[in-house]
Amino acid sequence: MTVRHDHWIGGKAAAPAGGSYLPTLDPSTREPGDEIAAGSPVDVDRAVTDAAAAQPQWARRSGAERGELLHRVADVIDAHAAELMELERVATGKIATQLRFEVEQSAAYFRYYAGVVRARHGRTIDLGGGSHTYTRLEPYGVVAAITPWNLPLNQACRALAPALAAGNAVVVKPSELTSISTVRLARLASEAGLPDGLFNVVTGTGPEVGTPLAADPRVGRVTFTGSVATGRHLARIAADRLVPATLELGGKSPLVVFADADLDRAAAAAVSTVATNSGQVCSATTRLLVEASVHDELVARVVAAVERLTPGVDFGPIITEAQYRKVLDFFARTLASGLRPATGGAAYADGPGAKGLYIRPTVYAGVAPHLPVAREEVFGPVLVTLPFEGEDEALALANDSEYGLVGSVWSGDVARGLRLAERIEAGQVAVNGGPLTVETPFGGYKASGYGREKGIEALHEYARVKTVSLSLY
Ligand code: ADP
């Protein structure tokens, strides 16, 4: 029997004012799943009203008290990890290792900000003996978080934890494809003691819920992860209202491999790019730039390895029929332009991959940098490779993109790795597989957006600085 999931507003389940529900689908089987509330501006209004009512008292609590409650949210995520993983699995078809990572990291966000908020403080500014001047870090009030489908719960927690830690209340609008885990977490958080009204979830479509939420005059800050087009739309709404926004958008990030690199590890990183969420990750390093002398050897290794990947075991499906068609259309367009893939370039005709929305991991080798395949974000399991000669060309190619989210550099010469890290136009660069974690600030340059998630930076992002100055005489 189909279960219907309502919004979570003011610490309670709330049926949609319009009375209708939206279907969901398991992309690994194409079978229908539960239904979610089809939200409307009326539901948004209710959620923002409850958030605005709850927030001032929350902001008055000490960082230690807020942190204590955030620890409890982390604990309930851990205690319900298997259930949350299963909710995410039926919505996305993701493989178990990925699900575990995402749910564990969801808890880690709460633990990290629960601790860090206790070490956060304003400054005193010495203006001489006749005065006392200091800064306060104050919340925005109600934060709107509009989240995508590729790491649903994880990205909700990435926004929720620092926003709540900083003293805000949050209204989350999850993707209509993957809302159920976020609604479930809101209920669990309430049961764990998080005061009513601080963590609200209104489900539904972007135009019916996301737009009115960002436009609500009581919302003090907008945080969004998703496509460039929607990011621009929400940034315009925020600009009209003169409220700040954090936008985490697309990418076509470079993975740069020099001949002196550990080629086994570099090849594994390239394979992971196509396998992880089937390439449906904004930070995927989908342009493999390889020093010409080892290009063919490295590409042969990568192709052999991706051909060994099994759908449903090593990687998951594409999220929707529409996105699946979009990737297949991309293949058809690329073929029509005369470019054949070294491997992949099609869906599965039979076997386990044919049951769901799986696409064969695909590599286009030795492509010219001006081609659409080397420039457009595909959001599927698609890697392009480009040869280069020397450091200058590597850097020019790495930066030859409208995007600037991530860079990955592999070289036996660490100084060279760091030189490139300085000059790559991206919000984060990993040299020889350096980790990027909850602690490391994350965000874009150029069309990949602005603002920073994760790290201490995100905590500052959700607070405004007020200067207080007192004359002592
Ligand atoms: P994708 O194309 O990867 O699905 P979107 O940017 O469309 O990415 O979706 C990311 C989030 O933005 C989802 O929660 C989605 O519902 C929301 N969204 C989409 N369109 C709009 C819109 N017009 N206004 C507000 N939110 C939107």
Coordinates of C-alpha atoms and ligand atoms in Angstrom, one line a residue:
M1 CA 0.0 0.0 0.0
T2 CA 1.3 3.5 -0.8
V3 CA 2.1 5.5 2.2
R4 CA 1.6 9.3 2.2
H5 CA 4.2 11.5 3.8
D6 CA 3.0 15.0 5.1
H7 CA 5.1 18.1 5.7
W8 CA 6.7 18.6 9.1
I9 CA 5.8 22.0 10.4
G10 CA 6.1 23.3 14.0
G11 CA 7.0 19.9 15.4
K12 CA 4.1 18.1 13.8
A13 CA 3.1 16.3 10.6
A14 CA 1.0 18.7 8.5
A15 CA -1.2 17.6 5.6
P16 CA -0.9 19.8 2.5
A17 CA -3.4 22.6 2.4
G18 CA -4.2 21.7 -1.2
G19 CA -4.9 18.1 -0.2
S20 CA -2.8 16.6 -3.0
Y21 CA 0.2 14.4 -3.1
L22 CA 3.0 13.7 -5.5
P23 CA 4.3 10.3 -6.6
T24 CA 7.9 9.0 -6.2
L25 CA 9.8 6.3 -8.0
D26 CA 12.6 3.9 -7.3
P27 CA 15.0 4.5 -10.2
S28 CA 16.7 1.1 -9.7
T29 CA 13.5 -0.7 -10.5
R30 CA 11.2 2.0 -12.0
E31 CA 8.6 1.0 -9.5
P32 CA 6.4 3.6 -7.8
G33 CA 7.2 4.4 -4.1
D34 CA 5.4 6.4 -1.4
E35 CA 3.8 9.7 -2.0
I36 CA 4.8 13.1 -0.6
A37 CA 2.7 16.2 0.2
A38 CA 2.3 18.5 -2.7
G39 CA 3.1 21.8 -0.9
S40 CA 1.8 25.2 -1.8
P41 CA 2.4 28.8 -0.8
V42 CA -0.1 28.3 2.1
D43 CA 2.1 25.5 3.5
V44 CA 5.2 27.7 3.1
D45 CA 3.5 30.5 5.0
R46 CA 2.6 28.1 7.9
A47 CA 6.1 26.8 8.1
V48 CA 7.8 30.2 8.0
T49 CA 5.3 31.5 10.6
D50 CA 6.2 28.6 13.0
A51 CA 9.9 29.0 12.3
A52 CA 9.8 32.8 12.9
A53 CA 8.0 32.2 16.2
A54 CA 10.4 29.6 17.5
Q55 CA 13.7 31.2 16.4
P56 CA 14.1 34.1 18.9
Q57 CA 14.1 31.8 21.9
W58 CA 16.5 29.4 20.2
A59 CA 18.9 32.3 19.5
R60 CA 18.9 33.4 23.1
R61 CA 20.2 30.0 24.2
S62 CA 23.9 29.6 24.7
G63 CA 26.0 27.9 22.0
A64 CA 26.6 25.0 24.5
E65 CA 22.8 24.5 24.9
R66 CA 22.2 24.5 21.2
G67 CA 25.2 22.2 20.7
E68 CA 23.7 19.8 23.2
L69 CA 20.5 19.5 21.2
L70 CA 22.5 19.1 17.9
H71 CA 24.4 16.3 19.5
R72 CA 21.1 14.6 20.1
V73 CA 20.1 15.0 16.5
A74 CA 23.4 13.3 15.5
D75 CA 22.7 10.5 17.9
V76 CA 19.2 9.9 16.4
I77 CA 20.8 9.8 12.9
D78 CA 23.2 7.2 14.1
A79 CA 20.5 5.2 15.9
H80 CA 18.3 5.2 12.8
A81 CA 21.1 4.9 10.2
A82 CA 19.7 1.7 8.7
E83 CA 16.2 3.1 8.3
L84 CA 17.5 6.4 6.8
M85 CA 19.7 4.5 4.4
E86 CA 16.8 2.5 3.3
L87 CA 14.6 5.6 2.7
E88 CA 17.4 7.1 0.6
R89 CA 17.9 3.8 -1.2
V90 CA 14.4 3.5 -2.5
A91 CA 14.4 7.1 -3.6
T92 CA 17.7 7.1 -5.4
G93 CA 18.8 3.4 -6.0
K94 CA 22.3 4.2 -4.5
I95 CA 24.6 1.4 -3.5
A96 CA 25.1 0.6 0.2
T97 CA 28.7 2.0 0.7
Q98 CA 27.6 5.3 -0.7
L99 CA 24.4 5.4 1.5
R100 CA 26.4 4.6 4.6
F101 CA 28.9 7.3 3.9
E102 CA 26.1 9.9 3.3
V103 CA 24.2 9.0 6.5
E104 CA 27.3 8.9 8.6
Q105 CA 28.4 12.2 7.3
S106 CA 24.9 13.6 8.0
A107 CA 25.4 12.8 11.7
A108 CA 29.0 14.2 11.5
Y109 CA 27.7 17.6 10.4
F110 CA 25.6 17.9 13.5
R111 CA 28.5 16.7 15.8
Y112 CA 31.0 19.1 14.2
Y113 CA 28.8 22.2 14.5
A114 CA 27.6 21.2 17.9
G115 CA 31.2 21.4 19.0
V116 CA 32.5 24.2 16.9
V117 CA 29.7 26.6 17.9
R118 CA 31.0 26.6 21.4
A119 CA 34.4 27.9 20.2
R120 CA 32.8 30.7 18.1
H121 CA 32.9 34.2 19.4
G122 CA 33.0 37.8 18.4
R123 CA 36.0 40.1 18.9
T124 CA 36.9 43.0 21.0
I125 CA 38.3 45.9 19.0
D126 CA 40.8 48.2 20.9
L127 CA 40.0 51.8 20.1
G128 CA 41.7 53.3 23.0
G129 CA 41.0 53.6 26.7
G130 CA 37.8 55.7 26.3
S131 CA 35.7 53.0 24.7
H132 CA 34.7 49.4 24.7
T133 CA 33.9 48.0 21.3
Y134 CA 33.0 44.4 20.4
T135 CA 31.3 42.3 17.7
R136 CA 28.4 40.0 18.2
L137 CA 27.5 37.1 15.8
E138 CA 23.8 37.2 15.3
P139 CA 21.6 34.8 13.3
Y140 CA 19.5 35.8 10.3
G141 CA 16.3 34.4 11.7
V142 CA 14.6 32.0 9.3
V143 CA 16.8 30.3 6.8
A144 CA 15.4 28.7 3.6
A145 CA 17.3 25.6 2.5
I146 CA 16.4 24.3 -1.0
T147 CA 18.1 21.0 -1.5
P148 CA 18.7 18.6 -4.4
W149 CA 18.2 14.9 -5.0
N150 CA 21.8 13.7 -5.4
L151 CA 22.8 13.6 -1.7
P152 CA 19.4 14.4 -0.2
L153 CA 19.7 13.9 3.5
N154 CA 23.4 14.7 3.5
Q155 CA 22.9 18.1 1.8
A156 CA 20.0 19.0 4.1
C157 CA 22.2 18.3 7.1
R158 CA 25.0 20.2 5.6
A159 CA 22.8 23.3 5.7
L160 CA 20.7 22.5 8.8
A161 CA 23.6 21.9 11.3
P162 CA 25.5 25.2 10.9
A163 CA 22.3 27.2 10.4
L164 CA 20.8 25.8 13.6
A165 CA 24.1 26.0 15.5
A166 CA 24.2 29.7 14.6
G167 CA 20.8 30.3 16.2
N168 CA 18.5 30.2 13.1
A169 CA 15.3 28.3 12.4
V170 CA 15.2 26.4 9.1
V171 CA 12.6 25.6 6.6
V172 CA 13.8 22.9 4.2
K173 CA 12.4 22.4 0.7
P174 CA 13.9 19.0 -0.4
S175 CA 13.8 17.8 -3.9
E176 CA 10.4 16.4 -4.8
L177 CA 12.2 13.3 -5.9
T178 CA 13.9 12.5 -2.6
S179 CA 12.0 14.2 0.2
I180 CA 11.1 11.4 2.5
S181 CA 14.4 11.0 4.4
T182 CA 14.4 14.7 5.3
V183 CA 10.8 14.6 6.6
R184 CA 11.7 11.5 8.6
L185 CA 14.8 13.2 10.1
A186 CA 12.7 16.2 11.1
R187 CA 10.4 14.0 13.0
L188 CA 13.3 12.1 14.7
A189 CA 14.9 15.4 15.6
S190 CA 11.6 16.6 17.3
E191 CA 11.5 13.3 19.2
A192 CA 15.1 13.8 20.2
G193 CA 14.1 17.1 21.8
L194 CA 14.8 19.8 19.2
P195 CA 12.2 22.5 20.0
D196 CA 9.2 22.7 17.7
G197 CA 9.5 25.1 14.7
L198 CA 13.2 25.0 14.3
F199 CA 13.4 22.3 11.6
N200 CA 10.5 22.4 9.3
V201 CA 10.1 20.5 6.0
V202 CA 7.7 21.6 3.2
T203 CA 7.7 19.2 0.3
G204 CA 6.6 19.8 -3.2
T205 CA 7.9 21.3 -6.5
G206 CA 10.3 24.2 -6.9
P207 CA 7.7 26.7 -8.3
E208 CA 5.0 25.8 -5.8
V209 CA 7.3 25.7 -2.7
G210 CA 10.8 26.7 -3.4
T211 CA 10.0 30.0 -5.0
P212 CA 7.5 31.3 -2.4
L213 CA 9.8 30.1 0.3
A214 CA 12.8 32.1 -1.0
A215 CA 10.5 35.1 -1.6
D216 CA 8.9 35.1 1.9
P217 CA 9.8 38.5 3.5
R218 CA 10.5 36.7 6.8
V219 CA 13.3 34.5 5.3
G220 CA 16.6 36.1 6.1
R221 CA 18.9 33.9 4.1
V222 CA 18.6 31.4 1.3
T223 CA 20.8 28.4 0.8
F224 CA 20.5 26.4 -2.4
T225 CA 22.2 23.4 -4.0
G226 CA 21.2 22.5 -7.6
S227 CA 21.3 23.6 -11.2
V228 CA 22.7 26.8 -12.5
A229 CA 19.4 27.9 -13.9
T230 CA 17.5 27.5 -10.6
G231 CA 20.4 29.0 -8.8
R232 CA 20.2 32.1 -11.0
H233 CA 16.4 32.3 -10.4
L234 CA 16.8 32.1 -6.6
A235 CA 19.7 34.5 -6.6
R236 CA 17.4 37.0 -8.4
I237 CA 14.7 36.6 -5.8
A238 CA 17.3 37.0 -3.0
A239 CA 18.7 40.1 -4.7
D240 CA 15.3 41.7 -5.0
R241 CA 14.8 41.2 -1.3
L242 CA 18.4 42.1 -0.5
V243 CA 19.0 38.9 1.5
P244 CA 22.2 36.9 1.0
A245 CA 22.3 33.5 -0.6
T246 CA 24.6 30.6 -0.7
L247 CA 24.6 28.9 -4.1
E248 CA 26.3 25.5 -4.7
L249 CA 25.8 24.8 -8.4
G250 CA 27.3 22.8 -11.2
G251 CA 30.8 21.7 -12.2
K252 CA 32.9 20.2 -14.9
S253 CA 35.9 19.8 -12.7
P254 CA 39.4 18.8 -13.9
L255 CA 41.4 15.8 -12.7
V256 CA 45.0 16.6 -13.8
V257 CA 47.4 13.7 -14.0
F258 CA 51.2 14.3 -14.7
A259 CA 53.4 11.5 -16.0
D260 CA 55.2 11.3 -12.6
A261 CA 52.0 10.6 -10.6
D262 CA 51.1 7.4 -8.9
L263 CA 49.0 6.2 -12.0
D264 CA 47.2 3.5 -10.1
R265 CA 45.8 5.9 -7.6
A266 CA 45.0 8.5 -10.3
A267 CA 43.2 5.9 -12.4
A268 CA 41.2 4.8 -9.4
A269 CA 40.2 8.5 -8.8
A270 CA 39.0 8.7 -12.4
V271 CA 37.0 5.5 -12.1
S272 CA 35.5 6.7 -8.9
T273 CA 34.3 9.9 -10.7
V274 CA 32.0 8.0 -13.0
A275 CA 31.0 5.3 -10.4
T276 CA 30.1 7.6 -7.5
N277 CA 26.4 8.3 -7.8
S278 CA 26.8 7.5 -11.5
G279 CA 28.5 10.9 -11.9
Q280 CA 25.5 12.8 -10.5
V281 CA 27.7 14.8 -8.2
C282 CA 28.4 18.5 -8.7
S283 CA 32.0 18.0 -7.5
A284 CA 32.7 15.1 -9.9
T285 CA 36.0 15.6 -11.7
T286 CA 34.7 14.6 -15.1
R287 CA 37.5 16.1 -17.2
L288 CA 40.6 13.9 -17.0
L289 CA 43.6 15.9 -18.2
V290 CA 46.6 13.6 -18.7
E291 CA 50.2 14.5 -19.6
A292 CA 50.5 13.3 -23.2
S293 CA 53.3 10.8 -22.6
V294 CA 51.1 8.7 -20.3
H295 CA 47.7 9.6 -21.7
D296 CA 47.0 6.5 -23.7
E297 CA 48.3 4.2 -21.0
L298 CA 46.2 5.8 -18.3
V299 CA 43.1 6.0 -20.4
A300 CA 43.4 2.3 -21.3
R301 CA 43.6 1.5 -17.6
V302 CA 40.6 3.6 -16.8
V303 CA 38.5 2.1 -19.7
A304 CA 39.4 -1.4 -18.6
A305 CA 38.4 -0.6 -15.0
V306 CA 35.1 1.1 -15.8
E307 CA 34.1 -1.9 -18.0
R308 CA 34.4 -4.1 -14.9
L309 CA 31.9 -1.9 -13.0
T310 CA 28.5 -3.7 -12.4
P311 CA 25.2 -1.8 -12.2
G312 CA 23.6 -2.0 -8.8
V313 CA 26.8 -3.3 -7.3
D314 CA 29.4 -0.6 -8.1
F315 CA 27.1 2.2 -9.1
G316 CA 23.5 3.3 -8.9
P317 CA 21.0 4.4 -11.5
I318 CA 20.2 7.8 -13.0
I319 CA 17.6 9.6 -10.8
T320 CA 14.7 10.1 -13.2
E321 CA 13.5 9.0 -16.6
A322 CA 13.9 12.6 -17.8
Q323 CA 17.6 12.8 -16.7
Y324 CA 18.2 9.3 -18.1
R325 CA 16.8 10.5 -21.5
K326 CA 18.9 13.7 -21.2
V327 CA 22.1 11.6 -20.9
L328 CA 21.2 9.3 -23.7
D329 CA 20.4 12.4 -25.9
F330 CA 23.8 13.7 -25.0
F331 CA 25.3 10.5 -26.3
A332 CA 23.3 10.7 -29.5
R333 CA 24.3 14.4 -30.1
T334 CA 28.0 13.5 -29.4
L335 CA 27.8 10.6 -31.9
A336 CA 26.2 12.8 -34.5
S337 CA 29.1 15.2 -34.2
G338 CA 31.4 12.3 -35.1
L339 CA 32.8 11.4 -31.7
R340 CA 32.6 7.7 -30.6
P341 CA 33.1 6.8 -26.9
A342 CA 36.1 4.6 -25.9
T343 CA 33.6 2.7 -23.8
G344 CA 29.9 3.0 -22.9
G345 CA 27.7 5.6 -24.6
A346 CA 24.5 3.6 -24.1
A347 CA 22.0 2.3 -21.6
Y348 CA 21.8 -1.5 -20.8
A349 CA 19.9 -3.6 -23.3
D350 CA 19.6 -6.5 -20.9
G351 CA 20.7 -7.9 -17.5
P352 CA 20.3 -6.1 -14.1
G353 CA 21.1 -2.7 -15.6
A354 CA 18.1 -2.8 -17.9
K355 CA 15.6 -3.1 -15.1
G356 CA 16.4 0.3 -13.7
L357 CA 17.6 3.7 -15.1
Y358 CA 21.2 2.6 -15.4
I359 CA 23.6 4.0 -18.0
R360 CA 26.9 2.4 -18.9
P361 CA 30.0 4.2 -17.5
T362 CA 31.3 6.1 -20.5
V363 CA 34.7 7.5 -21.5
Y364 CA 35.3 9.8 -24.4
A365 CA 39.1 9.7 -25.0
G366 CA 41.4 12.4 -26.4
V367 CA 38.7 15.0 -27.0
A368 CA 39.2 18.5 -28.2
P369 CA 38.6 21.1 -25.5
H370 CA 36.1 23.2 -27.5
L371 CA 33.6 20.3 -27.9
P372 CA 30.4 20.3 -25.9
V373 CA 31.4 17.0 -24.4
A374 CA 34.4 18.7 -22.8
R375 CA 32.4 21.7 -21.6
E376 CA 28.9 20.8 -20.6
E377 CA 28.0 19.2 -17.2
V378 CA 26.3 15.9 -18.1
F379 CA 25.3 14.7 -14.6
G380 CA 25.8 11.1 -15.6
P381 CA 28.6 8.5 -15.6
V382 CA 30.6 10.3 -18.3
L383 CA 34.3 11.1 -18.3
V384 CA 36.2 12.9 -21.0
T385 CA 40.0 12.8 -21.4
L386 CA 42.2 15.5 -22.8
P387 CA 46.0 15.2 -23.3
F388 CA 48.3 18.1 -22.4
E389 CA 52.0 19.0 -22.7
G390 CA 53.5 20.6 -19.6
E391 CA 52.3 22.5 -16.6
D392 CA 51.2 25.6 -18.4
E393 CA 48.9 23.8 -20.8
A394 CA 47.5 21.7 -17.9
L395 CA 46.6 24.8 -16.1
A396 CA 45.1 26.5 -19.1
L397 CA 42.9 23.5 -19.8
A398 CA 42.0 23.1 -16.1
N399 CA 40.7 26.7 -16.1
D400 CA 39.1 26.5 -19.5
S401 CA 35.6 26.1 -18.1
E402 CA 32.7 28.3 -17.0
Y403 CA 32.7 26.4 -13.8
G404 CA 35.1 26.3 -10.9
L405 CA 34.1 23.9 -8.2
V406 CA 36.9 21.4 -7.6
G407 CA 40.3 20.6 -9.0
S408 CA 42.2 17.4 -8.5
V409 CA 46.0 17.2 -9.2
W410 CA 48.1 14.1 -9.3
S411 CA 51.9 14.4 -9.5
G412 CA 55.0 13.0 -7.9
D413 CA 56.3 16.6 -7.6
V414 CA 54.4 18.0 -4.6
A415 CA 55.6 21.5 -5.3
R416 CA 54.1 21.4 -8.7
G417 CA 50.9 20.1 -7.2
L418 CA 50.8 23.0 -4.9
R419 CA 51.6 25.5 -7.7
L420 CA 48.6 24.2 -9.6
A421 CA 46.5 24.3 -6.5
E422 CA 47.2 28.0 -6.2
R423 CA 46.4 28.7 -9.8
I424 CA 43.4 26.5 -10.5
E425 CA 40.2 28.7 -10.3
A426 CA 38.1 26.5 -8.0
G427 CA 36.8 26.6 -4.5
Q428 CA 38.8 23.5 -3.5
V429 CA 41.8 21.6 -4.9
A430 CA 42.9 18.1 -3.8
V431 CA 46.5 17.2 -4.5
N432 CA 47.2 13.5 -4.7
G433 CA 43.8 12.6 -3.3
G434 CA 43.8 14.9 -0.3
P435 CA 40.6 14.5 1.6
L436 CA 37.7 16.9 1.6
T437 CA 35.5 16.5 4.6
V438 CA 33.0 18.1 7.0
E439 CA 35.8 20.3 8.3
T440 CA 36.9 21.6 4.8
P441 CA 35.0 24.6 3.4
F442 CA 33.3 23.9 0.2
G443 CA 31.9 26.1 -2.6
G444 CA 32.4 27.4 -6.0
Y445 CA 34.2 29.9 -8.1
K446 CA 32.7 31.3 -11.3
A447 CA 29.4 29.6 -12.4
S448 CA 29.7 27.0 -9.7
G449 CA 28.2 29.6 -7.3
Y450 CA 29.2 31.5 -4.2
G451 CA 29.2 31.2 -0.5
R452 CA 30.7 28.4 1.5
E453 CA 29.2 25.2 3.0
K454 CA 31.1 23.0 5.6
G455 CA 33.9 24.0 7.9
I456 CA 33.9 27.0 10.2
E457 CA 33.1 29.1 7.2
A458 CA 29.6 27.8 7.0
L459 CA 29.0 28.7 10.6
H460 CA 30.0 32.3 9.8
E461 CA 27.8 32.2 6.7
Y462 CA 24.7 31.8 8.8
A463 CA 25.5 34.7 11.1
R464 CA 25.6 38.4 10.8
V465 CA 28.2 40.6 12.4
K466 CA 27.0 43.4 14.6
T467 CA 29.4 45.9 16.1
V468 CA 28.6 47.4 19.5
S469 CA 30.6 50.3 20.6
L470 CA 30.4 52.0 24.0
S471 CA 31.9 55.3 25.1
L472 CA 33.2 55.0 28.7
Y473 CA 33.1 58.7 29.4
Ligands
ADP1 P1 18.2 19.5 -11.0 O1 18.0 20.1 -12.4 O2 19.5 18.9 -10.7 O3 17.0 18.6 -10.5 P2 17.1 21.8 -9.7 O4 17.9 23.1 -9.6 O5 16.0 21.8 -10.6 O6 18.2 20.7 -10.0 O7 16.6 21.3 -8.3 C1 17.2 21.5 -7.1 C2 16.2 22.0 -6.1 O8 15.7 23.2 -6.5 C3 15.0 21.0 -5.9 O9 14.6 21.1 -4.5 C4 14.0 21.7 -6.8 O10 12.7 21.3 -6.4 C5 14.3 23.1 -6.6 N1 13.7 24.0 -7.7 C6 13.6 23.7 -9.0 N2 13.0 24.7 -9.6 C7 12.8 25.7 -8.7 C8 12.2 26.9 -8.8 N3 11.7 27.4 -9.9 N4 12.1 27.7 -7.7 C9 12.6 27.2 -6.5 N5 13.1 26.0 -6.4 C10 13.2 25.2 -7.5

